[in-house]
GROMACS .gro file of C-alpha atoms in nm:
model
  291
    1MET     CA    1   5.460   7.575   9.287
    2GLY     CA    2   5.435   7.502   9.658
    3GLU     CA    3   5.133   7.419   9.853
    4VAL     CA    4   4.847   7.260   9.682
    5GLU     CA    5   4.522   7.140   9.862
    6GLY     CA    6   4.680   7.030  10.181
    7ARG     CA    7   4.989   6.917  10.003
    8LYS     CA    8   5.338   7.067  10.005
    9LEU     CA    9   5.592   7.021   9.725
   10VAL     CA   10   5.940   6.922   9.897
   11SER     CA   11   6.298   6.819   9.805
   12ARG     CA   12   6.399   6.480   9.823
   13TRP     CA   13   6.650   6.402  10.069
   14TYR     CA   14   6.939   6.358   9.811
   15PHE     CA   15   6.867   6.675   9.625
   16GLY     CA   16   7.111   6.888   9.857
   17GLY     CA   17   7.406   6.675   9.783
   18ILE     CA   18   7.339   6.700   9.427
   19ALA     CA   19   7.309   7.083   9.425
   20SER     CA   20   7.582   7.131   9.649
   21THR     CA   21   7.837   6.932   9.431
   22ALA     CA   22   7.722   7.109   9.130
   23ALA     CA   23   7.776   7.450   9.291
   24ALA     CA   24   8.125   7.318   9.417
   25CYS     CA   25   8.232   7.244   9.073
   26CYS     CA   26   8.158   7.597   8.960
   27THR     CA   27   8.329   7.764   9.284
   28HIS     CA   28   8.632   7.527   9.335
   29PRO     CA   29   8.899   7.790   9.209
   30LEU     CA   30   8.787   8.035   9.467
   31ASP     CA   31   8.797   7.744   9.752
   32LEU     CA   32   9.153   7.669   9.640
   33ILE     CA   33   9.261   8.044   9.680
   34LYS     CA   34   9.100   8.069  10.023
   35VAL     CA   35   9.296   7.772  10.130
   36HIS     CA   36   9.609   7.916  10.010
   37LEU     CA   37   9.565   8.243  10.183
   38GLN     CA   38   9.458   8.062  10.517
   39THR     CA   39   9.758   7.827  10.528
   40GLN     CA   40  10.034   8.130  10.488
   41GLN     CA   41  10.156   8.252  10.819
   42GLU     CA   42  10.287   8.597  10.707
   43GLY     CA   43   9.987   8.705  10.517
   44LYS     CA   44  10.178   8.894  10.261
   45ILE     CA   45  10.009   8.767   9.943
   46GLY     CA   46   9.668   8.899   9.840
   47ILE     CA   47   9.396   8.709   9.647
   48LEU     CA   48   9.495   8.847   9.311
   49ASN     CA   49   9.877   8.786   9.347
   50GLN     CA   50   9.794   8.434   9.475
   51THR     CA   51   9.587   8.359   9.186
   52VAL     CA   52   9.844   8.492   8.942
   53GLN     CA   53  10.111   8.310   9.118
   54ILE     CA   54   9.938   7.973   9.096
   55VAL     CA   55   9.845   8.022   8.722
   56ARG     CA   56  10.207   8.108   8.639
   57LYS     CA   57  10.340   7.801   8.804
   58GLN     CA   58  10.107   7.536   8.712
   59GLY     CA   59   9.890   7.666   8.464
   60VAL     CA   60   9.499   7.739   8.469
   61LEU     CA   61   9.398   7.377   8.554
   62ALA     CA   62   9.589   7.410   8.876
   63LEU     CA   63   9.282   7.615   9.003
   64TYR     CA   64   9.109   7.288   8.996
   65ASN     CA   65   9.348   7.090   9.211
   66GLY     CA   66   9.160   6.878   9.462
   67LEU     CA   67   8.833   6.895   9.263
   68SER     CA   68   8.760   6.516   9.320
   69ALA     CA   69   8.795   6.568   9.682
   70SER     CA   70   8.567   6.873   9.692
   71MET     CA   71   8.294   6.668   9.498
   72LEU     CA   72   8.332   6.390   9.755
   73ARG     CA   73   8.312   6.635  10.056
   74GLN     CA   74   8.001   6.772   9.909
   75ILE     CA   75   7.842   6.430   9.838
   76THR     CA   76   7.914   6.310  10.187
   77TYR     CA   77   7.906   6.647  10.399
   78SER     CA   78   7.594   6.817  10.210
   79GLY     CA   79   7.440   6.497  10.120
   80THR     CA   80   7.421   6.428  10.499
   81ARG     CA   81   7.322   6.763  10.633
   82PHE     CA   82   7.066   6.835  10.365
   83GLY     CA   83   6.918   6.495  10.385
   84LEU     CA   84   6.889   6.496  10.766
   85TYR     CA   85   6.743   6.875  10.759
   86GLU     CA   86   6.487   6.816  10.505
   87MET     CA   87   6.344   6.480  10.649
   88GLY     CA   88   6.344   6.652  11.000
   89LYS     CA   89   6.151   6.948  10.858
   90GLN     CA   90   5.885   6.732  10.692
   91ARG     CA   91   5.849   6.521  11.029
   92LEU     CA   92   5.807   6.862  11.218
   93THR     CA   93   5.587   7.025  10.976
   94PRO     CA   94   5.243   7.106  11.156
   95PRO     CA   95   4.912   7.039  11.016
   96GLY     CA   96   4.802   7.287  10.742
   97CYS     CA   97   5.119   7.285  10.584
   98LYS     CA   98   5.251   7.572  10.830
   99ASP     CA   99   5.606   7.664  10.852
  100ILE     CA  100   5.806   7.544  11.146
  101THR     CA  101   5.955   7.791  11.387
  102PHE     CA  102   6.277   7.971  11.323
  103LEU     CA  103   6.411   7.788  11.671
  104GLN     CA  104   6.313   7.458  11.519
  105LYS     CA  105   6.502   7.529  11.220
  106VAL     CA  106   6.802   7.649  11.386
  107VAL     CA  107   6.817   7.356  11.611
  108LEU     CA  108   6.749   7.120  11.318
  109ALA     CA  109   7.022   7.272  11.100
  110ALA     CA  110   7.265   7.257  11.402
  111VAL     CA  111   7.222   6.881  11.450
  112SER     CA  112   7.227   6.807  11.065
  113GLY     CA  113   7.539   7.023  11.024
  114ALA     CA  114   7.726   6.835  11.315
  115CYS     CA  115   7.648   6.500  11.153
  116GLY     CA  116   7.734   6.623  10.807
  117GLY     CA  117   8.060   6.772  10.930
  118PHE     CA  118   8.197   6.466  11.080
  119VAL     CA  119   8.106   6.244  10.795
  120GLY     CA  120   8.253   6.471  10.542
  121THR     CA  121   8.571   6.516  10.741
  122PRO     CA  122   8.790   6.276  10.534
  123GLY     CA  123   8.694   6.421  10.200
  124ASP     CA  124   8.746   6.769  10.357
  125MET     CA  125   9.101   6.686  10.474
  126VAL     CA  126   9.203   6.544  10.166
  127ASN     CA  127   9.061   6.852   9.961
  128VAL     CA  128   9.274   7.081  10.180
  129ARG     CA  129   9.601   6.873  10.116
  130MET     CA  130   9.532   6.838   9.758
  131GLN     CA  131   9.479   7.221   9.714
  132ASN     CA  132   9.764   7.303   9.913
  133ASP     CA  133   9.991   7.066   9.749
  134ILE     CA  134  10.099   7.327   9.478
  135LYS     CA  135  10.274   7.538   9.769
  136LEU     CA  136  10.498   7.266   9.864
  137PRO     CA  137  10.846   7.185   9.731
  138LEU     CA  138  10.837   6.899   9.475
  139GLU     CA  139  11.012   6.673   9.697
  140LYS     CA  140  10.752   6.736   9.971
  141ARG     CA  141  10.427   6.714   9.760
  142ARG     CA  142  10.187   6.442   9.865
  143ASN     CA  143  10.069   6.400   9.483
  144TYR     CA  144   9.758   6.212   9.573
  145LYS     CA  145   9.585   6.098   9.227
  146HIS     CA  146   9.244   6.155   9.356
  147ALA     CA  147   9.030   6.186   9.652
  148LEU     CA  148   9.000   5.811   9.717
  149ASP     CA  149   9.367   5.754   9.676
  150GLY     CA  150   9.422   6.044   9.920
  151ILE     CA  151   9.211   5.898  10.184
  152TYR     CA  152   9.371   5.550  10.126
  153ARG     CA  153   9.731   5.683  10.150
  154VAL     CA  154   9.648   5.889  10.473
  155TYR     CA  155   9.488   5.576  10.633
  156SER     CA  156   9.781   5.345  10.541
  157GLU     CA  157  10.081   5.616  10.592
  158GLU     CA  158   9.929   5.804  10.888
  159GLY     CA  159   9.662   5.584  11.049
  160LEU     CA  160   9.285   5.605  11.085
  161ARG     CA  161   9.306   5.889  11.329
  162LYS     CA  162   9.472   6.132  11.086
  163VAL     CA  163   9.196   6.048  10.830
  164PHE     CA  164   8.966   6.238  11.060
  165SER     CA  165   9.212   6.513  11.149
  166GLY     CA  166   9.027   6.843  11.200
  167ALA     CA  167   8.698   6.656  11.266
  168SER     CA  168   8.641   6.876  11.578
  169THR     CA  169   8.691   7.215  11.398
  170ALA     CA  170   8.503   7.085  11.087
  171THR     CA  171   8.198   6.952  11.282
  172THR     CA  172   8.187   7.281  11.476
  173ARG     CA  173   8.209   7.493  11.161
  174ALA     CA  174   7.974   7.269  10.989
  175VAL     CA  175   7.698   7.353  11.256
  176PHE     CA  176   7.731   7.724  11.207
  177VAL     CA  177   7.760   7.719  10.831
  178THR     CA  178   7.457   7.496  10.816
  179VAL     CA  179   7.256   7.721  11.054
  180GLY     CA  180   7.360   8.030  10.854
  181GLN     CA  181   7.284   7.859  10.522
  182LEU     CA  182   6.980   7.626  10.569
  183SER     CA  183   6.785   7.801  10.857
  184PHE     CA  184   6.849   8.154  10.745
  185TYR     CA  185   6.766   8.079  10.378
  186ASP     CA  186   6.444   7.911  10.488
  187GLN     CA  187   6.355   8.185  10.717
  188VAL     CA  188   6.446   8.476  10.492
  189LYS     CA  189   6.240   8.302  10.197
  190VAL     CA  190   5.927   8.279  10.418
  191LEU     CA  191   5.953   8.640  10.514
  192LEU     CA  192   5.981   8.742  10.147
  193LEU     CA  193   5.706   8.532  10.043
  194ASP     CA  194   5.474   8.654  10.339
  195THR     CA  195   5.497   9.016  10.203
  196GLY     CA  196   5.283   8.913   9.919
  197ILE     CA  197   5.528   9.100   9.682
  198PHE     CA  198   5.759   8.793   9.612
  199LYS     CA  199   5.665   8.470   9.469
  200ASP     CA  200   5.853   8.136   9.487
  201ASN     CA  201   6.077   8.203   9.181
  202VAL     CA  202   6.433   8.272   9.099
  203LEU     CA  203   6.437   8.613   9.242
  204THR     CA  204   6.320   8.523   9.572
  205HIS     CA  205   6.563   8.222   9.592
  206PHE     CA  206   6.843   8.447   9.477
  207LEU     CA  207   6.767   8.719   9.759
  208ALA     CA  208   6.728   8.449  10.034
  209SER     CA  209   7.049   8.274   9.927
  210ILE     CA  210   7.268   8.608   9.930
  211ALA     CA  211   7.136   8.669  10.290
  212ALA     CA  212   7.221   8.312  10.388
  213GLY     CA  213   7.563   8.325  10.253
  214THR     CA  214   7.656   8.647  10.414
  215VAL     CA  215   7.537   8.511  10.756
  216ALA     CA  216   7.703   8.194  10.698
  217THR     CA  217   8.063   8.353  10.615
  218LEU     CA  218   8.048   8.598  10.898
  219ILE     CA  219   7.989   8.332  11.179
  220THR     CA  220   8.233   8.064  11.014
  221GLN     CA  221   8.545   8.228  10.924
  222PRO     CA  222   8.758   8.188  11.237
  223LEU     CA  223   8.644   7.824  11.258
  224ASP     CA  224   8.721   7.772  10.897
  225VAL     CA  225   9.084   7.906  10.937
  226LEU     CA  226   9.161   7.705  11.227
  227LYS     CA  227   9.019   7.382  11.040
  228THR     CA  228   9.215   7.440  10.734
  229ARG     CA  229   9.539   7.485  10.949
  230GLN     CA  230   9.472   7.189  11.153
  231MET     CA  231   9.406   6.960  10.837
  232ASN     CA  232   9.710   7.075  10.658
  233ALA     CA  233   9.953   7.050  10.961
  234LYS     CA  234  10.233   6.809  10.960
  235PRO     CA  235  10.226   6.514  11.219
  236GLY     CA  236  10.302   6.683  11.568
  237GLU     CA  237  10.288   7.030  11.458
  238PHE     CA  238  10.050   7.152  11.683
  239ARG     CA  239  10.020   6.978  12.027
  240ASN     CA  240   9.655   7.043  12.061
  241MET     CA  241   9.371   7.296  11.965
  242TRP     CA  242   9.488   7.559  12.203
  243HIS     CA  243   9.835   7.537  12.041
  244LEU     CA  244   9.676   7.609  11.722
  245VAL     CA  245   9.451   7.893  11.847
  246THR     CA  246   9.755   8.047  12.010
  247TYR     CA  247   9.977   8.018  11.711
  248THR     CA  248   9.724   8.168  11.489
  249ALA     CA  249   9.653   8.443  11.741
  250GLN     CA  250  10.021   8.571  11.696
  251LEU     CA  251   9.902   8.745  11.391
  252GLY     CA  252   9.637   8.924  11.589
  253PRO     CA  253   9.248   8.911  11.549
  254GLN     CA  254   9.284   8.946  11.172
  255GLY     CA  255   9.467   8.609  11.196
  256PHE     CA  256   9.127   8.437  11.232
  257PHE     CA  257   8.989   8.617  10.942
  258LYS     CA  258   9.268   8.552  10.700
  259GLY     CA  259   9.121   8.475  10.352
  260PHE     CA  260   8.774   8.640  10.454
  261VAL     CA  261   8.731   8.822  10.104
  262PRO     CA  262   8.797   8.497   9.913
  263ALA     CA  263   8.585   8.302  10.164
  264PHE     CA  264   8.295   8.535  10.101
  265VAL     CA  265   8.359   8.542   9.736
  266ARG     CA  266   8.347   8.168   9.729
  267LEU     CA  267   8.085   8.086   9.993
  268GLY     CA  268   7.834   8.369   9.869
  269PRO     CA  269   7.831   8.256   9.490
  270HIS     CA  270   7.842   7.860   9.624
  271THR     CA  271   7.532   7.926   9.857
  272VAL     CA  272   7.340   8.112   9.560
  273LEU     CA  273   7.429   7.837   9.310
  274LEU     CA  274   7.352   7.565   9.581
  275PHE     CA  275   6.985   7.708   9.651
  276LEU     CA  276   6.934   7.797   9.278
  277PHE     CA  277   7.008   7.430   9.176
  278LEU     CA  278   6.832   7.294   9.477
  279GLU     CA  279   6.486   7.495   9.414
  280GLN     CA  280   6.505   7.390   9.053
  281LEU     CA  281   6.552   7.026   9.168
  282ARG     CA  282   6.246   7.077   9.400
  283GLN     CA  283   6.026   7.247   9.167
  284ASN     CA  284   6.087   7.006   8.884
  285PHE     CA  285   6.149   6.684   9.059
  286GLY     CA  286   6.031   6.733   9.404
  287VAL     CA  287   5.749   6.529   9.563
  288HIS     CA  288   5.424   6.644   9.729
  289ILE     CA  289   5.358   6.535  10.095
  290ASN     CA  290   5.038   6.548  10.288
  291CYS     CA  291   5.054   6.798  10.579
   0.00000   0.00000   0.00000
């Protein structure tokens, strides 16, 4: 499926949000482990010990703490970035159904990611807090019932500004992860199809998504660490972004890559599942456009 007599099969603008939410439901435990590793300052607990510790304390279902917030984040964050990217790509598609340039993809992904990162900040912030609650003493836990309850309580107890806590780092990270995922996925997919060996099928989608997930993880990890710490911080814990950077730097360069393995383990499968779901939605429920 694809180009047919001057027509091109494309995704509907909301397919990205649906696909990303479905992928997040599958990879949420990995995301939770990543948050736990990033918010510890000493860095003495590894991914396996961290997982065992959580399961022993709270049970297996604790690995899905904050799932509602994760879903809300994907609906808002990924729904926005994929929607803008897809609509922009359709507008920029030249006559003859030719592909847009890689530079256009990067710029379009960066702008879409920035918008999505800002819109998704409230859900992201509550997601981080709900996932990290298990690490706090019982008397200090926030105990949000669900994502919307978390956003309401943050707004009523800490103010509107705190609802968008971490917006700067979340937006910056979203720019890089969207460039890494969307533009690189599209470009690698085009390169594979141009060889004449690969077809527009699951194997091609899988290989392109693996490449996109790898690039996205490499370029976003330092920002992801800073974003997680900023969103989980108590009021007044960090004076400004520079204070947060210097505090994290006390651990050395590796401090900015805390949780890299679970981040890759999480973002890799998430990216693969995301694009596999997205491509299935496109191929089965997409729309043909004239070009």
